[in-house]
Short mmCIF file of C-alpha atoms in Angstrom, two decimals:
data_model
loop_
_atom_site.label_atom_id
_atom_site.label_comp_id
_atom_site.label_asym_id
_atom_site.label_seq_id
_atom_site.Cartn_x
_atom_site.Cartn_y
_atom_site.Cartn_z
CA MET A 1 -21.44 114.41 115.49
CA ARG A 2 -22.49 111.16 117.68
CA ARG A 3 -20.82 111.19 121.10
CA LEU A 4 -18.35 107.97 120.10
CA PRO A 5 -18.31 105.32 123.00
CA LEU A 6 -15.23 106.32 124.44
CA SER A 7 -15.52 109.86 124.41
CA GLY A 8 -14.04 111.04 127.90
CA VAL A 9 -11.57 108.07 128.77
CA THR A 10 -8.00 109.63 128.57
CA VAL A 11 -5.43 107.33 127.45
CA VAL A 12 -1.32 108.23 128.00
CA THR A 13 0.91 105.96 126.02
CA VAL A 14 4.53 105.66 126.01
CA GLU A 15 4.48 103.71 122.84
CA GLN A 16 7.14 103.24 119.66
CA ALA A 17 7.11 100.27 116.94
CA VAL A 18 4.03 98.67 115.81
CA ALA A 19 2.21 96.98 118.77
CA ALA A 20 1.33 99.40 121.28
CA PRO A 21 0.91 102.15 118.75
CA TYR A 22 -1.62 99.76 117.14
CA ALA A 23 -4.11 99.15 120.10
CA THR A 24 -3.92 102.63 121.15
CA ARG A 25 -5.04 103.66 117.72
CA GLN A 26 -8.13 101.82 117.58
CA LEU A 27 -9.10 103.14 121.17
CA ALA A 28 -8.39 106.82 119.22
CA ASP A 29 -10.98 105.10 116.81
CA LEU A 30 -13.70 104.81 119.41
CA GLY A 31 -13.26 108.24 120.81
CA ALA A 32 -10.52 108.40 123.49
CA ARG A 33 -8.62 110.92 123.93
CA VAL A 34 -4.76 109.44 123.11
CA ILE A 35 -1.70 111.49 124.47
CA LYS A 36 1.65 109.80 122.56
CA VAL A 37 4.35 110.79 124.58
CA GLU A 38 7.68 110.86 122.32
CA ARG A 39 11.04 111.24 122.41
CA PRO A 40 11.87 115.16 121.66
CA GLY A 41 13.45 115.61 118.31
CA GLU A 42 13.18 112.15 116.96
CA GLY A 43 9.73 110.97 117.92
CA ASP A 44 8.75 107.54 117.70
CA PHE A 45 11.30 105.96 115.66
CA ALA A 46 8.52 103.92 113.46
CA ARG A 47 8.28 107.26 112.15
CA ARG A 48 11.61 106.38 110.09
CA TYR A 49 10.54 102.87 109.19
CA ASP A 50 10.34 104.47 105.44
CA THR A 51 9.47 107.21 104.24
CA THR A 52 6.78 106.45 101.35
CA VAL A 53 3.94 108.93 102.95
CA HIS A 54 4.94 112.42 101.84
CA GLY A 55 8.05 111.49 104.46
CA THR A 56 6.85 109.53 106.82
CA SER A 57 6.97 106.12 107.30
CA SER A 58 3.71 103.67 106.28
CA TYR A 59 3.48 101.73 109.50
CA PHE A 60 3.41 105.32 111.48
CA VAL A 61 0.49 106.45 109.33
CA TRP A 62 -1.46 103.23 109.57
CA ILE A 63 -1.36 103.15 113.39
CA ASN A 64 -1.23 107.03 114.51
CA ARG A 65 -4.06 108.72 113.34
CA SER A 66 -6.81 110.62 115.56
CA LYS A 67 -3.66 111.11 117.96
CA GLU A 68 -1.68 114.14 120.32
CA SER A 69 2.15 114.11 120.08
CA LEU A 70 3.52 115.40 123.40
CA THR A 71 7.43 115.16 123.35
CA LEU A 72 9.13 114.22 127.09
CA ASP A 73 12.24 113.18 128.01
CA LEU A 74 11.60 111.07 130.56
CA LYS A 75 15.02 110.25 132.02
CA GLU A 76 15.09 113.54 132.84
CA PRO A 77 12.74 114.28 136.59
CA ARG A 78 10.85 117.43 135.14
CA GLY A 79 9.78 115.32 132.36
CA LEU A 80 8.59 112.14 134.20
CA GLU A 81 6.75 114.22 136.47
CA ILE A 82 4.43 116.18 134.03
CA LEU A 83 4.25 112.21 132.73
CA HIS A 84 2.07 111.72 136.39
CA GLU A 85 0.76 114.87 136.24
CA LEU A 86 -1.03 113.17 132.84
CA LEU A 87 -1.25 109.99 134.22
CA ALA A 88 -3.57 111.94 137.57
CA ASP A 89 -6.30 112.48 135.45
CA ALA A 90 -5.77 109.69 133.06
CA ASP A 91 -7.60 105.93 132.51
CA VAL A 92 -5.25 104.19 131.00
CA PHE A 93 -1.28 103.88 130.68
CA VAL A 94 -0.06 101.48 127.82
CA GLN A 95 3.64 101.48 127.62
CA ASN A 96 5.67 99.19 125.18
CA LEU A 97 9.22 100.50 126.71
CA ALA A 98 12.64 98.57 126.44
CA PRO A 99 12.67 95.30 128.98
CA GLY A 100 13.06 97.02 132.59
CA ALA A 101 12.89 100.55 131.39
CA ALA A 102 9.23 101.06 132.85
CA GLY A 103 10.66 99.94 136.29
CA ARG A 104 13.53 101.98 136.13
CA LEU A 105 11.37 104.91 135.97
CA GLY A 106 8.66 104.09 138.07
CA LEU A 107 6.11 103.60 135.80
CA GLY A 108 5.77 99.44 136.21
CA ALA A 109 2.26 98.55 137.74
CA ASP A 110 2.86 98.17 141.34
CA ASP A 111 4.35 101.72 141.32
CA LEU A 112 1.43 103.47 139.52
CA ALA A 113 -0.97 101.53 141.84
CA GLY A 114 0.14 103.64 144.63
CA ARG A 115 0.28 107.02 142.76
CA HIS A 116 -2.76 106.76 140.62
CA PRO A 117 -5.04 104.01 142.26
CA ARG A 118 -7.65 104.41 139.59
CA LEU A 119 -5.34 104.02 136.37
CA ILE A 120 -5.31 101.26 134.34
CA PRO A 121 -1.65 100.47 133.55
CA CYS A 122 -0.86 98.29 130.02
CA ALA A 123 2.57 96.96 129.50
CA ILE A 124 3.15 95.66 126.10
CA SER A 125 6.56 93.44 126.16
CA GLY A 126 7.81 90.68 124.00
CA TRP A 127 8.66 87.96 125.85
CA GLY A 128 6.19 88.82 129.77
CA THR A 129 7.85 91.00 132.47
CA THR A 130 8.45 88.14 134.37
CA GLY A 131 9.78 84.51 133.22
CA PRO A 132 13.57 83.84 131.97
CA TRP A 133 13.34 85.55 128.78
CA ALA A 134 11.79 88.96 130.33
CA ASP A 135 14.94 90.87 129.79
CA ARG A 136 15.29 89.86 126.09
CA LYS A 137 14.31 92.51 123.52
CA ALA A 138 11.84 91.21 121.05
CA TYR A 139 10.73 92.07 117.56
CA ASP A 140 8.26 90.63 114.89
CA LEU A 141 10.20 88.21 112.80
CA LEU A 142 11.88 87.06 116.29
CA VAL A 143 8.54 85.90 117.21
CA GLN A 144 7.47 84.38 114.32
CA CYS A 145 10.86 82.25 114.38
CA GLN A 146 10.05 81.20 118.40
CA THR A 147 6.47 80.35 118.22
CA GLY A 148 7.47 77.89 114.89
CA LEU A 149 5.03 79.98 112.53
CA VAL A 150 7.94 80.81 110.13
CA SER A 151 7.85 76.76 109.95
CA LEU A 152 4.55 76.58 108.97
CA THR A 153 4.95 79.34 106.15
CA GLY A 154 6.78 79.17 102.46
CA THR A 155 7.57 76.13 100.43
CA PRO A 156 8.70 72.92 101.12
CA GLY A 157 12.63 73.51 100.02
CA GLU A 158 12.01 77.20 102.17
CA THR A 159 10.97 78.89 105.10
CA ALA A 160 9.29 82.35 104.71
CA ARG A 161 8.35 85.51 106.88
CA THR A 162 4.16 85.92 106.81
CA GLY A 163 4.12 89.13 104.91
CA ILE A 164 3.16 91.26 107.62
CA SER A 165 3.75 92.02 111.67
CA VAL A 166 1.50 89.34 112.82
CA ALA A 167 2.90 88.93 116.50
CA ASP A 168 2.83 92.76 116.55
CA ILE A 169 -0.84 92.89 115.33
CA ALA A 170 -1.69 90.31 117.74
CA ALA A 171 -0.19 91.94 120.82
CA GLY A 172 -2.24 95.03 119.74
CA MET A 173 -5.29 93.56 119.31
CA TYR A 174 -5.40 91.33 122.71
CA ALA A 175 -3.88 94.66 124.64
CA TYR A 176 -6.81 96.27 123.20
CA SER A 177 -9.46 94.39 124.16
CA GLY A 178 -7.65 93.49 127.32
CA VAL A 179 -7.73 97.48 127.98
CA LEU A 180 -11.64 97.44 126.89
CA THR A 181 -12.18 94.67 129.63
CA ALA A 182 -10.55 96.53 132.26
CA LEU A 183 -12.58 99.93 131.37
CA TYR A 184 -15.69 97.14 131.67
CA THR A 185 -14.41 95.94 135.16
CA ARG A 186 -13.83 99.07 136.35
CA ALA A 187 -16.63 101.08 135.83
CA THR A 188 -18.97 98.04 136.52
CA THR A 189 -17.20 97.01 139.89
CA GLY A 190 -14.37 99.65 141.06
CA GLU A 191 -12.00 97.62 140.82
CA VAL A 192 -8.64 98.39 138.48
CA HIS A 193 -6.80 95.18 136.51
CA PRO A 194 -3.34 96.33 135.51
CA VAL A 195 -3.15 94.67 131.58
CA GLU A 196 -0.06 92.67 130.23
CA VAL A 197 0.09 91.20 126.84
CA SER A 198 3.40 89.57 125.08
CA LEU A 199 3.97 89.60 121.83
CA PHE A 200 4.98 85.55 121.96
CA GLU A 201 1.93 84.55 124.10
CA ALA A 202 -0.30 86.62 121.67
CA LEU A 203 1.03 84.53 118.88
CA ALA A 204 1.16 81.53 120.41
CA GLU A 205 -2.13 81.83 121.27
CA TRP A 206 -2.97 82.23 117.01
CA MET A 207 -0.79 79.29 117.10
CA GLY A 208 -3.43 77.08 118.73
CA GLN A 209 -4.75 74.76 115.65
CA PRO A 210 -0.79 73.51 114.44
CA ALA A 211 -0.23 73.44 117.92
CA TYR A 212 -2.96 70.87 118.52
CA TYR A 213 -2.43 69.40 115.19
CA THR A 214 1.17 68.50 116.39
CA ARG A 215 1.14 67.31 120.04
CA TYR A 216 -1.76 64.89 119.37
CA GLY A 217 -0.98 63.60 115.60
CA GLY A 218 2.59 63.47 116.21
CA THR A 219 4.42 65.53 113.49
CA GLN A 220 3.64 69.05 112.57
CA PRO A 221 1.70 70.51 109.37
CA PRO A 222 4.21 70.73 106.32
CA ARG A 223 4.89 73.96 104.74
CA LEU A 224 3.11 74.00 100.91
CA GLY A 225 2.78 77.63 99.93
CA THR A 226 -0.71 78.13 98.96
CA GLN A 227 -1.83 74.40 99.24
CA HIS A 228 -3.69 73.92 102.48
CA ALA A 229 -1.73 71.94 105.10
CA THR A 230 -5.03 69.52 106.56
CA ILE A 231 -7.37 70.07 103.44
CA ALA A 232 -7.61 69.54 99.91
CA PRO A 233 -8.10 70.39 97.27
CA TYR A 234 -7.43 73.66 98.72
CA GLY A 235 -5.07 76.70 97.22
CA THR A 236 -3.93 78.11 94.14
CA PHE A 237 -4.15 76.31 90.35
CA ARG A 238 -2.91 77.85 87.74
CA ALA A 239 -5.15 78.89 84.43
CA ALA A 240 -4.51 78.24 80.54
CA ASP A 241 -3.76 81.99 80.17
CA GLY A 242 -1.04 81.59 83.48
CA ARG A 243 -3.31 83.53 86.35
CA GLU A 244 -3.68 81.32 89.27
CA VAL A 245 -7.30 80.95 90.77
CA LEU A 246 -7.66 79.98 94.71
CA PHE A 247 -10.47 77.69 95.61
CA SER A 248 -11.18 75.38 98.43
CA ILE A 249 -13.72 72.02 99.24
CA GLN A 250 -15.13 72.56 103.07
CA ASN A 251 -17.30 69.57 102.64
CA GLU A 252 -18.06 66.38 101.48
CA ARG A 253 -21.15 68.16 99.41
CA GLU A 254 -18.93 70.33 98.00
CA TRP A 255 -16.62 67.55 96.76
CA ALA A 256 -19.23 65.68 95.14
CA ALA A 257 -20.29 69.11 93.19
CA LEU A 258 -16.71 69.60 92.13
CA CYS A 259 -16.15 66.00 91.06
CA ARG A 260 -19.72 66.21 89.02
CA GLU A 261 -19.97 69.61 87.51
CA PHE A 262 -16.63 71.19 87.10
CA LEU A 263 -14.02 68.39 87.12
CA GLY A 264 -16.20 66.41 84.74
CA ARG A 265 -15.27 62.81 86.92
CA PRO A 266 -18.14 61.92 89.10
CA GLU A 267 -16.39 58.39 89.49
CA LEU A 268 -13.84 60.47 91.92
CA THR A 269 -16.30 60.62 94.72
CA ASP A 270 -15.97 56.64 94.71
CA ASP A 271 -12.08 56.24 94.26
CA PRO A 272 -10.72 55.42 97.87
CA ARG A 273 -8.07 57.48 97.46
CA PHE A 274 -10.35 60.53 97.97
CA ALA A 275 -13.34 59.25 99.66
CA THR A 276 -12.64 61.65 103.14
CA SER A 277 -10.57 65.07 103.88
CA SER A 278 -8.10 63.10 105.14
CA ASP A 279 -7.74 60.67 102.32
CA ARG A 280 -7.60 63.69 99.57
CA VAL A 281 -4.92 65.34 101.91
CA ALA A 282 -2.78 61.86 102.19
CA HIS A 283 -3.39 61.46 98.04
CA ARG A 284 -2.56 65.49 97.36
CA ASP A 285 0.03 65.03 94.90
CA ASP A 286 -3.03 62.31 92.58
CA LEU A 287 -5.19 64.74 93.60
CA ASN A 288 -3.67 68.11 92.27
CA ALA A 289 -2.67 66.46 89.38
CA VAL A 290 -6.41 66.22 88.48
CA VAL A 291 -7.42 69.43 89.45
CA ALA A 292 -4.46 70.85 87.60
CA GLU A 293 -5.04 69.21 84.26
CA ARG A 294 -8.38 70.60 84.46
CA CYS A 295 -7.53 74.31 85.53
CA ALA A 296 -5.36 74.29 82.58
CA ARG A 297 -8.15 73.86 79.92
CA ASP A 298 -9.55 77.42 80.46
CA ASP A 299 -8.58 80.85 81.58
CA ALA A 300 -8.59 82.07 84.83
CA GLU A 301 -12.24 84.18 84.34
CA GLU A 302 -13.92 81.04 83.19
CA LEU A 303 -12.60 79.06 85.91
CA LEU A 304 -13.74 81.25 88.32
CA LYS A 305 -17.39 81.62 86.45
CA ASP A 306 -17.87 77.87 86.70
CA LEU A 307 -16.75 77.09 90.15
CA GLU A 308 -18.81 80.32 91.64
CA ALA A 309 -22.13 78.32 89.28
CA ILE A 310 -21.76 75.21 91.53
CA GLY A 311 -21.05 77.46 95.11
CA ILE A 312 -17.33 76.91 95.37
CA ALA A 313 -15.41 79.36 97.09
CA CYS A 314 -12.91 80.69 94.77
CA ALA A 315 -11.14 83.67 93.83
CA GLY A 316 -8.16 85.00 92.16
CA VAL A 317 -4.91 86.16 93.59
CA ASN A 318 -4.18 89.82 93.79
CA ASP A 319 -1.34 91.69 94.66
CA VAL A 320 -1.40 94.91 96.55
CA ALA A 321 -2.58 97.69 93.93
CA ALA A 322 -5.60 95.03 93.04
CA PHE A 323 -6.32 94.84 96.97
CA LEU A 324 -5.79 98.99 96.91
CA ASP A 325 -9.02 99.42 94.14
CA HIS A 326 -10.86 96.17 95.12
CA PRO A 327 -14.38 96.72 94.45
CA VAL A 328 -16.09 95.42 97.72
CA LEU A 329 -13.94 98.34 99.37
CA ALA A 330 -15.20 100.81 96.54
CA ALA A 331 -18.70 100.10 96.77
CA ARG A 332 -18.89 99.74 100.70
CA GLY A 333 -16.90 103.02 100.89
CA ARG A 334 -14.46 102.20 103.04
CA TRP A 335 -11.56 104.73 102.41
CA ARG A 336 -11.34 107.87 103.84
CA GLU A 337 -9.21 110.95 103.60
CA VAL A 338 -6.77 111.59 106.67
CA GLY A 339 -3.88 114.37 107.06
CA VAL A 340 -0.98 113.27 107.28
CA PRO A 341 2.57 115.63 108.08
CA GLY A 342 3.05 117.33 104.73
CA GLY A 343 -0.02 116.05 103.20
CA THR A 344 -2.69 113.70 103.27
CA ALA A 345 -3.89 110.13 102.81
CA GLU A 346 -5.92 107.14 102.29
CA ALA A 347 -7.09 105.40 105.10
CA LEU A 348 -9.55 102.24 105.84
CA LEU A 349 -12.19 102.76 107.96
CA PRO A 350 -11.92 100.83 111.64
CA PRO A 351 -13.13 97.27 110.34
CA ALA A 352 -15.76 96.94 113.26
CA ASP A 353 -18.79 99.33 112.01
CA LEU A 354 -20.89 100.74 114.71
CA ALA A 355 -24.49 101.42 113.60
CA GLY A 356 -25.42 105.04 113.79
CA LEU A 357 -22.10 105.96 115.36
CA PRO A 358 -19.42 107.89 113.01
CA ALA A 359 -15.79 106.86 112.07
CA ARG A 360 -13.32 108.88 113.87
CA MET A 361 -10.24 109.32 111.17
CA ASP A 362 -8.31 112.31 112.46
CA PRO A 363 -5.19 113.46 111.51
CA VAL A 364 -1.57 111.65 111.73
CA PRO A 365 0.74 114.19 114.27
CA ALA A 366 3.35 115.16 113.49
CA VAL A 367 6.12 115.32 116.43
CA GLY A 368 5.13 116.88 119.50
CA GLU A 369 2.54 118.96 117.54
CA HIS A 370 0.60 118.93 120.53
CA THR A 371 3.11 119.64 123.28
CA GLU A 372 2.27 123.45 123.96
CA ARG A 373 -1.19 123.01 124.14
CA ILE A 374 -1.22 119.78 126.58
CA LEU A 375 1.16 121.68 128.90
CA ARG A 376 -0.70 124.64 128.89
CA ALA A 377 -3.33 122.61 130.20
CA LEU A 378 -1.22 121.42 132.62
CA GLY A 379 -0.67 125.07 133.88
CA ARG A 380 2.55 125.62 132.09
CA THR A 381 3.14 129.79 131.30
CA PRO A 382 5.16 130.53 127.70
CA GLY A 383 8.08 131.07 129.68
CA ASP A 384 7.93 127.60 131.65
CA ILE A 385 7.43 125.86 128.08
CA GLU A 386 10.66 127.79 126.95
CA ALA A 387 12.43 126.79 129.03
CA LEU A 388 11.62 123.41 128.78
CA ARG A 389 12.50 123.52 125.52
CA ALA A 390 15.47 125.35 126.18
CA ASP A 391 17.23 122.40 128.81
CA GLY A 392 15.87 119.92 125.89
CA VAL A 393 13.02 118.11 128.35
CA ILE A 394 10.47 118.44 125.24
#
């Protein structure tokens, strides 16, 4: 097997939930050795969010493959000292501990700089490690609410949570890219730059378009279900067989083709209500009525065939089960089997393919699965390890 890009890089992570584990799994995907420090006995509480994958949660299986699990009680001096032994030879330390916990344990960026000067610390928090909300806890939906995302999702009558942990995912992505940048900077300049990411600021970046629209347009984009707030027609329409079809118009050429060849109403291109994208949004109800009447005449498959024939982006609306069987994933061989505690599971390959390099898809670890091996490598004897276990340190 060819050497992966981050082979030789060691990441030690005191992590839980979603954001930090997602960042470190992506580092593991690229070949980094990721040592996941968990609580003795129970481990990362995300292991028990649900029990759908052979007794382990779907969240945990998704974001913890290819890691080693070490149990340590960091409130016990011997546990904290073992962590520092690992950090002495590590390249990166990632943590998303509760507010203030890293500082109390002496694991803040300033503390680590003195003891481990080559180590790149990465802190993932809810609201930032400084500022008026630094001591507040955060979780995904709370951040969705505070950034205003929830005010954009749903229907005119009801707000809705985004159906995946979008704030955690955003923070994990920025932590991942920040760590890669810090590793590159250290390699090229010798400088060490700590990385900090908050869920709130990560999702705030993703709110850029509605933020500009609201600040300079005077009102925020409305909640319209599957309809697009600033482009029309763009959304789902019901076919004669009851299925929904999604399509969107991106430019005036597509609008003219839709009127002429799909709607059979070429005169609509000269209708002042629909002359520009902004006009179509302003007269969305009138436009949607025309489109809905046309879509109601044919079954979904026929509508999709007609739309594709004139170059309009379109698709049906899948549920999750249909997504799992998607022909693109099957044809491109995107599924791989990985080991999980109690069995195996199908997992998607990392989305970024590096030509000529294999994907790393190692098992998801059981709680503390690698504790003895890691401690032996640090010089602990079997007697030492048994004493640590008896005292609840590991």
